[in-house]
PDB file of C-alpha atoms in Angstrom:
ATOM      1  CA  MET A   1     103.863 127.710  93.115  1.00  0.00           C
ATOM      2  CA  SER A   2     103.721 131.302  92.658  1.00  0.00           C
ATOM      3  CA  VAL A   3     104.744 131.824  95.974  1.00  0.00           C
ATOM      4  CA  ALA A   4     107.871 133.721  96.295  1.00  0.00           C
ATOM      5  CA  ASP A   5     109.131 132.011  99.794  1.00  0.00           C
ATOM      6  CA  PRO A   6     109.579 128.435  99.192  1.00  0.00           C
ATOM      7  CA  ALA A   7     110.134 127.985 103.195  1.00  0.00           C
ATOM      8  CA  ALA A   8     106.029 130.141 103.646  1.00  0.00           C
ATOM      9  CA  THR A   9     102.568 127.994 103.452  1.00  0.00           C
ATOM     10  CA  ARG A  10     101.417 128.019  99.977  1.00  0.00           C
ATOM     11  CA  VAL A  11      97.231 129.087 100.823  1.00  0.00           C
ATOM     12  CA  MET A  12      94.916 126.475  98.857  1.00  0.00           C
ATOM     13  CA  GLY A  13      91.304 127.671  97.166  1.00  0.00           C
ATOM     14  CA  VAL A  14      88.209 125.281  97.336  1.00  0.00           C
ATOM     15  CA  VAL A  15      86.370 125.445  93.686  1.00  0.00           C
ATOM     16  CA  ASN A  16      83.495 122.495  95.054  1.00  0.00           C
ATOM     17  CA  VAL A  17      82.265 120.975  91.749  1.00  0.00           C
ATOM     18  CA  THR A  18      78.479 119.891  93.834  1.00  0.00           C
ATOM     19  CA  PRO A  19      75.462 120.633  94.509  1.00  0.00           C
ATOM     20  CA  ASP A  20      75.664 119.564  98.379  1.00  0.00           C
ATOM     21  CA  SER A  21      78.715 121.568  99.532  1.00  0.00           C
ATOM     22  CA  PHE A  22      78.105 122.673 102.901  1.00  0.00           C
ATOM     23  CA  SER A  23      79.890 126.281 102.882  1.00  0.00           C
ATOM     24  CA  ASP A  24      78.459 126.884  99.015  1.00  0.00           C
ATOM     25  CA  GLY A  25      76.966 124.049  97.928  1.00  0.00           C
ATOM     26  CA  GLY A  26      76.119 124.202  94.335  1.00  0.00           C
ATOM     27  CA  GLN A  27      77.482 128.434  94.157  1.00  0.00           C
ATOM     28  CA  TRP A  28      79.928 126.778  91.627  1.00  0.00           C
ATOM     29  CA  LEU A  29      78.637 123.725  90.289  1.00  0.00           C
ATOM     30  CA  ASP A  30      78.111 124.927  85.969  1.00  0.00           C
ATOM     31  CA  PRO A  31      81.865 124.795  84.748  1.00  0.00           C
ATOM     32  CA  GLU A  32      82.095 128.023  84.041  1.00  0.00           C
ATOM     33  CA  LEU A  33      80.958 129.423  86.727  1.00  0.00           C
ATOM     34  CA  ALA A  34      84.016 127.184  88.328  1.00  0.00           C
ATOM     35  CA  ILE A  35      86.891 127.948  86.191  1.00  0.00           C
ATOM     36  CA  ALA A  36      86.102 131.505  86.505  1.00  0.00           C
ATOM     37  CA  HIS A  37      85.851 130.456  90.013  1.00  0.00           C
ATOM     38  CA  GLY A  38      89.115 128.979  90.442  1.00  0.00           C
ATOM     39  CA  ARG A  39      90.076 132.017  87.792  1.00  0.00           C
ATOM     40  CA  HIS A  40      89.894 134.797  90.694  1.00  0.00           C
ATOM     41  CA  LEU A  41      90.885 132.562  93.633  1.00  0.00           C
ATOM     42  CA  ILE A  42      94.116 132.692  91.639  1.00  0.00           C
ATOM     43  CA  ALA A  43      93.838 136.735  91.049  1.00  0.00           C
ATOM     44  CA  GLN A  44      93.126 137.216  94.753  1.00  0.00           C
ATOM     45  CA  GLY A  45      96.970 134.325  95.177  1.00  0.00           C
ATOM     46  CA  ALA A  46      96.042 130.772  96.141  1.00  0.00           C
ATOM     47  CA  ASP A  47      99.235 129.073  95.258  1.00  0.00           C
ATOM     48  CA  LEU A  48      97.057 125.642  93.713  1.00  0.00           C
ATOM     49  CA  LEU A  49      93.632 124.707  93.696  1.00  0.00           C
ATOM     50  CA  ASP A  50      91.435 121.453  94.680  1.00  0.00           C
ATOM     51  CA  VAL A  51      88.743 121.085  92.895  1.00  0.00           C
ATOM     52  CA  GLY A  52      85.479 119.240  94.293  1.00  0.00           C
ATOM     53  CA  GLY A  53      82.800 116.746  92.162  1.00  0.00           C
ATOM     54  CA  GLU A  54      81.496 114.853  95.918  1.00  0.00           C
ATOM     55  CA  SER A  55      80.578 116.106  99.295  1.00  0.00           C
ATOM     56  CA  THR A  56      82.341 114.935 101.704  1.00  0.00           C
ATOM     57  CA  ARG A  57      80.326 116.692 104.628  1.00  0.00           C
ATOM     58  CA  PRO A  58      78.707 114.983 107.559  1.00  0.00           C
ATOM     59  CA  GLY A  59      75.572 113.095 106.342  1.00  0.00           C
ATOM     60  CA  ALA A  60      76.559 113.486 102.182  1.00  0.00           C
ATOM     61  CA  THR A  61      75.690 110.752 100.139  1.00  0.00           C
ATOM     62  CA  ARG A  62      78.726 109.511  97.692  1.00  0.00           C
ATOM     63  CA  VAL A  63      77.794 109.908  94.382  1.00  0.00           C
ATOM     64  CA  PRO A  64      78.404 107.718  91.252  1.00  0.00           C
ATOM     65  CA  GLU A  65      81.661 107.767  90.218  1.00  0.00           C
ATOM     66  CA  ASP A  66      80.256 109.391  86.343  1.00  0.00           C
ATOM     67  CA  VAL A  67      78.040 112.056  87.932  1.00  0.00           C
ATOM     68  CA  GLU A  68      82.454 112.993  89.852  1.00  0.00           C
ATOM     69  CA  LEU A  69      83.946 113.202  86.852  1.00  0.00           C
ATOM     70  CA  ALA A  70      81.315 115.183  84.970  1.00  0.00           C
ATOM     71  CA  ARG A  71      81.756 117.761  87.367  1.00  0.00           C
ATOM     72  CA  VAL A  72      85.498 117.848  88.069  1.00  0.00           C
ATOM     73  CA  MET A  73      86.816 117.326  84.102  1.00  0.00           C
ATOM     74  CA  PRO A  74      85.665 120.178  82.320  1.00  0.00           C
ATOM     75  CA  VAL A  75      86.749 122.408  85.653  1.00  0.00           C
ATOM     76  CA  VAL A  76      90.508 120.455  85.467  1.00  0.00           C
ATOM     77  CA  GLN A  77      90.766 121.003  81.909  1.00  0.00           C
ATOM     78  CA  GLY A  78      89.410 124.579  81.757  1.00  0.00           C
ATOM     79  CA  LEU A  79      91.550 125.531  84.811  1.00  0.00           C
ATOM     80  CA  ALA A  80      94.935 123.181  83.614  1.00  0.00           C
ATOM     81  CA  ALA A  81      95.224 125.242  80.237  1.00  0.00           C
ATOM     82  CA  GLU A  82      95.500 128.895  81.920  1.00  0.00           C
ATOM     83  CA  GLY A  83      98.373 127.092  83.679  1.00  0.00           C
ATOM     84  CA  ALA A  84      97.232 126.212  87.196  1.00  0.00           C
ATOM     85  CA  ALA A  85      98.421 124.009  90.019  1.00  0.00           C
ATOM     86  CA  ILE A  86      95.640 121.683  89.930  1.00  0.00           C
ATOM     87  CA  SER A  87      94.621 118.453  93.090  1.00  0.00           C
ATOM     88  CA  VAL A  88      91.600 117.088  93.152  1.00  0.00           C
ATOM     89  CA  ASP A  89      89.778 116.226  95.721  1.00  0.00           C
ATOM     90  CA  THR A  90      87.861 112.008  94.690  1.00  0.00           C
ATOM     91  CA  MET A  91      88.640 108.912  96.699  1.00  0.00           C
ATOM     92  CA  ARG A  92      88.159 107.504  94.011  1.00  0.00           C
ATOM     93  CA  ALA A  93      91.244 105.720  91.958  1.00  0.00           C
ATOM     94  CA  SER A  94      89.144 105.377  88.825  1.00  0.00           C
ATOM     95  CA  VAL A  95      88.961 109.488  88.392  1.00  0.00           C
ATOM     96  CA  ALA A  96      92.297 110.692  90.542  1.00  0.00           C
ATOM     97  CA  GLU A  97      94.092 108.622  86.878  1.00  0.00           C
ATOM     98  CA  LYS A  98      91.614 110.562  84.207  1.00  0.00           C
ATOM     99  CA  VAL A  99      92.129 113.832  86.347  1.00  0.00           C
ATOM    100  CA  LEU A 100      95.911 112.917  86.221  1.00  0.00           C
ATOM    101  CA  ASP A 101      95.790 112.455  82.276  1.00  0.00           C
ATOM    102  CA  ALA A 102      93.645 116.170  82.116  1.00  0.00           C
ATOM    103  CA  GLY A 103      96.188 118.323  83.776  1.00  0.00           C
ATOM    104  CA  THR A 104      95.895 117.159  88.322  1.00  0.00           C
ATOM    105  CA  SER A 105      99.640 117.666  89.192  1.00  0.00           C
ATOM    106  CA  CYS A 106      98.430 115.693  93.260  1.00  0.00           C
ATOM    107  CA  ILE A 107      95.364 113.837  94.146  1.00  0.00           C
ATOM    108  CA  ASN A 108      94.036 115.374  97.437  1.00  0.00           C
ATOM    109  CA  ASP A 109      92.391 111.915  99.089  1.00  0.00           C
ATOM    110  CA  VAL A 110      90.776 111.999 101.901  1.00  0.00           C
ATOM    111  CA  SER A 111      90.147 109.313 103.124  1.00  0.00           C
ATOM    112  CA  GLY A 112      93.703 108.304 103.210  1.00  0.00           C
ATOM    113  CA  GLY A 113      93.719 105.316 100.516  1.00  0.00           C
ATOM    114  CA  LEU A 114      91.526 103.050 102.706  1.00  0.00           C
ATOM    115  CA  ALA A 115      87.873 104.995 100.337  1.00  0.00           C
ATOM    116  CA  ASP A 116      89.808 102.393  96.945  1.00  0.00           C
ATOM    117  CA  PRO A 117      92.543 100.254  97.740  1.00  0.00           C
ATOM    118  CA  GLU A 118      93.834 101.093  94.099  1.00  0.00           C
ATOM    119  CA  MET A 119      94.743 104.085  95.085  1.00  0.00           C
ATOM    120  CA  PRO A 120      98.027 103.728  96.471  1.00  0.00           C
ATOM    121  CA  ARG A 121      99.376 102.162  93.413  1.00  0.00           C
ATOM    122  CA  LEU A 122      97.672 104.539  91.054  1.00  0.00           C
ATOM    123  CA  VAL A 123     100.087 107.255  92.886  1.00  0.00           C
ATOM    124  CA  ALA A 124     102.961 105.021  92.643  1.00  0.00           C
ATOM    125  CA  ASP A 125     103.300 104.537  88.801  1.00  0.00           C
ATOM    126  CA  ARG A 126     101.933 107.690  88.160  1.00  0.00           C
ATOM    127  CA  GLY A 127     104.523 109.720  90.521  1.00  0.00           C
ATOM    128  CA  CYS A 128     102.374 112.460  91.781  1.00  0.00           C
ATOM    129  CA  ASP A 129     101.736 114.102  94.530  1.00  0.00           C
ATOM    130  CA  VAL A 130      98.886 112.474  97.214  1.00  0.00           C
ATOM    131  CA  ILE A 131      97.013 113.920 100.246  1.00  0.00           C
ATOM    132  CA  VAL A 132      96.787 111.262 102.473  1.00  0.00           C
ATOM    133  CA  SER A 133      94.875 112.223 105.360  1.00  0.00           C
ATOM    134  CA  HIS A 134      93.327 111.148 108.388  1.00  0.00           C
ATOM    135  CA  TRP A 135      89.850 109.163 107.601  1.00  0.00           C
ATOM    136  CA  ARG A 136      87.817 106.307 109.842  1.00  0.00           C
ATOM    137  CA  GLY A 137      85.016 105.538 107.815  1.00  0.00           C
ATOM    138  CA  HIS A 138      81.954 107.540 104.785  1.00  0.00           C
ATOM    139  CA  SER A 139      80.058 111.314 105.953  1.00  0.00           C
ATOM    140  CA  ASP A 140      76.943 108.353 106.690  1.00  0.00           C
ATOM    141  CA  VAL A 141      79.422 107.283 109.645  1.00  0.00           C
ATOM    142  CA  MET A 142      81.944 109.174 110.059  1.00  0.00           C
ATOM    143  CA  SER A 143      80.220 111.143 113.572  1.00  0.00           C
ATOM    144  CA  GLN A 144      79.774 107.306 114.820  1.00  0.00           C
ATOM    145  CA  ARG A 145      83.359 107.018 114.304  1.00  0.00           C
ATOM    146  CA  ALA A 146      84.682 109.827 117.084  1.00  0.00           C
ATOM    147  CA  GLY A 147      85.696 108.369 120.282  1.00  0.00           C
ATOM    148  CA  TYR A 148      89.516 108.743 120.721  1.00  0.00           C
ATOM    149  CA  ASP A 149      92.089 107.809 124.359  1.00  0.00           C
ATOM    150  CA  ASP A 150      94.357 110.565 122.961  1.00  0.00           C
ATOM    151  CA  VAL A 151      93.444 112.130 119.974  1.00  0.00           C
ATOM    152  CA  VAL A 152      96.243 112.923 118.678  1.00  0.00           C
ATOM    153  CA  ALA A 153      98.280 109.750 119.090  1.00  0.00           C
ATOM    154  CA  ASP A 154      95.370 108.274 117.817  1.00  0.00           C
ATOM    155  CA  VAL A 155      95.512 110.247 114.700  1.00  0.00           C
ATOM    156  CA  ALA A 156      99.042 110.560 114.004  1.00  0.00           C
ATOM    157  CA  ARG A 157      99.670 106.724 114.740  1.00  0.00           C
ATOM    158  CA  GLU A 158      96.758 106.374 112.354  1.00  0.00           C
ATOM    159  CA  LEU A 159      97.995 108.316 110.149  1.00  0.00           C
ATOM    160  CA  GLU A 160     101.403 106.614 110.087  1.00  0.00           C
ATOM    161  CA  GLN A 161      99.527 103.063 109.213  1.00  0.00           C
ATOM    162  CA  ARG A 162      98.232 105.081 105.652  1.00  0.00           C
ATOM    163  CA  VAL A 163     102.007 106.472 104.517  1.00  0.00           C
ATOM    164  CA  THR A 164     102.963 103.255 105.067  1.00  0.00           C
ATOM    165  CA  ALA A 165     100.288 101.867 102.854  1.00  0.00           C
ATOM    166  CA  PHE A 166     101.263 104.128 100.397  1.00  0.00           C
ATOM    167  CA  LEU A 167     105.291 103.252 100.977  1.00  0.00           C
ATOM    168  CA  GLU A 168     104.919 100.057 100.086  1.00  0.00           C
ATOM    169  CA  ALA A 169     103.326 100.756  97.557  1.00  0.00           C
ATOM    170  CA  GLY A 170     105.984 102.767  95.648  1.00  0.00           C
ATOM    171  CA  VAL A 171     104.927 106.211  96.269  1.00  0.00           C
ATOM    172  CA  ARG A 172     108.070 108.311  96.961  1.00  0.00           C
ATOM    173  CA  GLN A 173     108.222 110.060 100.781  1.00  0.00           C
ATOM    174  CA  ASP A 174     108.803 113.056  99.578  1.00  0.00           C
ATOM    175  CA  ARG A 175     105.858 113.281  97.343  1.00  0.00           C
ATOM    176  CA  ILE A 176     102.974 111.867 100.106  1.00  0.00           C
ATOM    177  CA  ILE A 177     101.160 115.336 102.402  1.00  0.00           C
ATOM    178  CA  LEU A 178      99.776 114.949 105.590  1.00  0.00           C
ATOM    179  CA  ASP A 179      96.452 115.755 106.674  1.00  0.00           C
ATOM    180  CA  PRO A 180      94.973 115.504 110.409  1.00  0.00           C
ATOM    181  CA  GLY A 181      91.273 115.504 108.384  1.00  0.00           C
ATOM    182  CA  LEU A 182      89.603 118.376 110.912  1.00  0.00           C
ATOM    183  CA  GLY A 183      86.514 117.555 110.804  1.00  0.00           C
ATOM    184  CA  PHE A 184      86.103 113.641 109.620  1.00  0.00           C
ATOM    185  CA  ALA A 185      85.065 111.948 112.910  1.00  0.00           C
ATOM    186  CA  LYS A 186      86.164 113.961 115.150  1.00  0.00           C
ATOM    187  CA  ASN A 187      84.232 116.514 117.629  1.00  0.00           C
ATOM    188  CA  ALA A 188      85.541 120.350 117.999  1.00  0.00           C
ATOM    189  CA  ASP A 189      87.330 119.531 121.440  1.00  0.00           C
ATOM    190  CA  ALA A 190      89.316 116.961 118.947  1.00  0.00           C
ATOM    191  CA  ASN A 191      89.603 119.957 116.206  1.00  0.00           C
ATOM    192  CA  TRP A 192      91.296 122.129 118.760  1.00  0.00           C
ATOM    193  CA  GLN A 193      93.592 119.353 119.668  1.00  0.00           C
ATOM    194  CA  LEU A 194      95.034 118.674 115.961  1.00  0.00           C
ATOM    195  CA  LEU A 195      95.530 122.195 115.470  1.00  0.00           C
ATOM    196  CA  SER A 196      97.697 122.417 118.802  1.00  0.00           C
ATOM    197  CA  HIS A 197     100.019 118.917 118.452  1.00  0.00           C
ATOM    198  CA  VAL A 198     100.244 119.893 114.261  1.00  0.00           C
ATOM    199  CA  GLU A 199     103.786 119.888 115.253  1.00  0.00           C
ATOM    200  CA  VAL A 200     103.650 116.445 116.285  1.00  0.00           C
ATOM    201  CA  PHE A 201     102.440 115.956 112.208  1.00  0.00           C
ATOM    202  CA  MET A 202     105.624 117.992 110.575  1.00  0.00           C
ATOM    203  CA  ALA A 203     108.275 116.297 112.952  1.00  0.00           C
ATOM    204  CA  THR A 204     106.427 113.298 110.508  1.00  0.00           C
ATOM    205  CA  GLY A 205     109.417 115.169 108.479  1.00  0.00           C
ATOM    206  CA  HIS A 206     105.813 115.147 105.211  1.00  0.00           C
ATOM    207  CA  ARG A 207     104.787 118.494 104.635  1.00  0.00           C
ATOM    208  CA  VAL A 208     101.342 118.973 106.506  1.00  0.00           C
ATOM    209  CA  LEU A 209      98.084 120.668 104.762  1.00  0.00           C
ATOM    210  CA  VAL A 210      95.564 122.089 107.459  1.00  0.00           C
ATOM    211  CA  GLY A 211      92.050 122.260 106.243  1.00  0.00           C
ATOM    212  CA  ALA A 212      89.585 123.802 109.381  1.00  0.00           C
ATOM    213  CA  SER A 213      88.155 126.672 106.518  1.00  0.00           C
ATOM    214  CA  ARG A 214      84.406 126.937 107.904  1.00  0.00           C
ATOM    215  CA  LYS A 215      84.063 124.197 109.724  1.00  0.00           C
ATOM    216  CA  ARG A 216      81.368 123.295 112.147  1.00  0.00           C
ATOM    217  CA  PHE A 217      83.870 123.869 115.188  1.00  0.00           C
ATOM    218  CA  LEU A 218      84.168 126.927 114.224  1.00  0.00           C
ATOM    219  CA  GLY A 219      80.939 128.334 113.922  1.00  0.00           C
ATOM    220  CA  GLU A 220      80.372 126.227 117.634  1.00  0.00           C
ATOM    221  CA  LEU A 221      82.916 128.626 119.057  1.00  0.00           C
ATOM    222  CA  LEU A 222      81.630 131.218 117.606  1.00  0.00           C
ATOM    223  CA  GLU A 223      78.145 130.194 118.497  1.00  0.00           C
ATOM    224  CA  HIS A 224      75.857 133.326 119.242  1.00  0.00           C
ATOM    225  CA  ASP A 225      72.890 132.405 121.594  1.00  0.00           C
ATOM    226  CA  GLY A 226      73.544 129.008 120.520  1.00  0.00           C
ATOM    227  CA  VAL A 227      73.399 128.633 117.562  1.00  0.00           C
ATOM    228  CA  PRO A 228      76.346 129.037 115.366  1.00  0.00           C
ATOM    229  CA  ALA A 229      78.334 131.324 113.070  1.00  0.00           C
ATOM    230  CA  LEU A 230      76.828 130.468 109.443  1.00  0.00           C
ATOM    231  CA  PRO A 231      79.939 129.024 106.872  1.00  0.00           C
ATOM    232  CA  THR A 232      80.577 132.538 105.277  1.00  0.00           C
ATOM    233  CA  TYR A 233      80.254 134.063 108.460  1.00  0.00           C
ATOM    234  CA  ARG A 234      83.922 131.930 109.373  1.00  0.00           C
ATOM    235  CA  ASP A 235      86.002 133.696 107.356  1.00  0.00           C
ATOM    236  CA  ARG A 236      88.185 135.474 109.394  1.00  0.00           C
ATOM    237  CA  ALA A 237      88.175 132.575 112.365  1.00  0.00           C
ATOM    238  CA  THR A 238      89.443 130.858 109.587  1.00  0.00           C
ATOM    239  CA  ALA A 239      92.377 132.871 108.598  1.00  0.00           C
ATOM    240  CA  ALA A 240      93.231 133.421 112.283  1.00  0.00           C
ATOM    241  CA  VAL A 241      93.992 129.667 111.905  1.00  0.00           C
ATOM    242  CA  SER A 242      95.640 130.928 108.849  1.00  0.00           C
ATOM    243  CA  ALA A 243      97.790 132.896 110.674  1.00  0.00           C
ATOM    244  CA  LEU A 244      98.359 130.471 113.378  1.00  0.00           C
ATOM    245  CA  MET A 245      99.753 127.226 111.303  1.00  0.00           C
ATOM    246  CA  ALA A 246     102.064 129.724 109.035  1.00  0.00           C
ATOM    247  CA  ALA A 247     103.764 130.889 112.178  1.00  0.00           C
ATOM    248  CA  ARG A 248     104.539 127.010 113.082  1.00  0.00           C
ATOM    249  CA  GLY A 249     105.080 126.626 109.097  1.00  0.00           C
ATOM    250  CA  VAL A 250     102.919 124.476 107.638  1.00  0.00           C
ATOM    251  CA  TRP A 251     102.977 123.514 103.702  1.00  0.00           C
ATOM    252  CA  ALA A 252      99.181 125.140 102.940  1.00  0.00           C
ATOM    253  CA  VAL A 253      95.544 126.089 104.102  1.00  0.00           C
ATOM    254  CA  ARG A 254      92.978 124.955 102.067  1.00  0.00           C
ATOM    255  CA  VAL A 255      91.294 127.532 102.232  1.00  0.00           C
ATOM    256  CA  HIS A 256      87.518 129.042 100.439  1.00  0.00           C
ATOM    257  CA  ASP A 257      87.898 132.470 101.171  1.00  0.00           C
ATOM    258  CA  VAL A 258      91.945 133.278  99.579  1.00  0.00           C
ATOM    259  CA  ALA A 259      91.650 136.905 100.540  1.00  0.00           C
ATOM    260  CA  GLY A 260      91.666 136.696 103.841  1.00  0.00           C
ATOM    261  CA  SER A 261      93.532 133.441 104.071  1.00  0.00           C
ATOM    262  CA  VAL A 262      97.044 135.267 101.673  1.00  0.00           C
ATOM    263  CA  ASP A 263      97.400 137.964 104.495  1.00  0.00           C
ATOM    264  CA  ALA A 264      96.904 135.747 107.125  1.00  0.00           C
ATOM    265  CA  VAL A 265      99.615 134.381 105.949  1.00  0.00           C
ATOM    266  CA  ARG A 266     101.836 136.481 105.939  1.00  0.00           C
ATOM    267  CA  VAL A 267     101.456 137.511 109.022  1.00  0.00           C
ATOM    268  CA  GLY A 268     102.177 133.116 110.535  1.00  0.00           C
ATOM    269  CA  THR A 269     105.036 133.415 108.006  1.00  0.00           C
ATOM    270  CA  ALA A 270     106.619 136.676 109.416  1.00  0.00           C
ATOM    271  CA  VAL A 271     106.009 136.179 112.768  1.00  0.00           C
ATOM    272  CA  ARG A 272     107.777 132.159 111.950  1.00  0.00           C
ATOM    273  CA  ALA A 273     110.323 133.785 109.492  1.00  0.00           C
ATOM    274  CA  ALA A 274     111.325 136.826 113.028  1.00  0.00           C
ATOM    275  CA  GLY A 275     111.840 134.064 115.787  1.00  0.00           C
ATOM    276  CA  GLU A 276     114.229 132.047 113.577  1.00  0.00           C
ATOM    277  CA  ALA A 277     116.326 134.691 113.006  1.00  0.00           C
ATOM    278  CA  ARG A 278     116.807 135.456 116.401  1.00  0.00           C
ATOM    279  CA  PHE A 279     117.059 131.900 116.613  1.00  0.00           C
ATOM    280  CA  GLU A 280     120.050 132.217 114.682  1.00  0.00           C
ATOM    281  CA  GLN A 281     121.588 135.562 116.622  1.00  0.00           C
ATOM    282  CA  GLY A 282     121.685 133.700 119.864  1.00  0.00           C
ATOM    283  CA  ARG A 283     123.459 130.478 118.363  1.00  0.00           C
ATOM    284  CA  THR A 284     125.900 132.350 116.470  1.00  0.00           C
ATOM    285  CA  GLY A 285     126.472 134.796 120.151  1.00  0.00           C
ATOM    286  CA  ASP A 286     127.364 131.550 121.357  1.00  0.00           C
TER     287      ASP A 286
END
């Protein structure tokens, strides 16, 4: 990674190569534009790029495998040729295999291996990093599966089950990154609960990725006269989440507006470092 401080929270820049993503659908569908956008995000400070060819917004319908591949492959190839660190947002093991061949170093499976049972085996065979998200179903049904007894405990337990599936397939523990899956089968209160208890996921010893960028619960928080803020008007709130998560020490934040979150992460990292320094000072003074 390009971050100077190995303990600092990474900033993952989103490159959506889709016509229907909730925040920027269609804007980067052309491969050359997507590559240029990725290049721009790196110049703004992104440590890695997350390329996706299938929208996972609520209500989205799945695209065929060949369409997903046609969208992501030229972008991955172009960015990898320039030395970018890339993850690919896909739920298909067949797509993951091809993008790994093209230069991807991490697979971001928002289904946590549930959508394609071949994903854990592929990741084990390839020895790559994998982001395992909490997920309860595809976009057309996930809003119907948002019931929890205790959202933090339930998500932690269900994520542990997915981690076990990857470990049993032979994936190394240090290759697994956890994502609590904000917005996936979760209402606003559930998202806030997960953010406020992110240490539960960090306590597993796995790296933790938080993806709050421009999501609906931020729009609802910022609503005016009952109208949620538009996705691009949620970037300052996203940066606030990035600062808070960096202060807690998460591994990475996944964002659309990289520049704002790069600054926010610096603030959060400085707060965390000051707290750790004071703790060390007190401990050595005993």
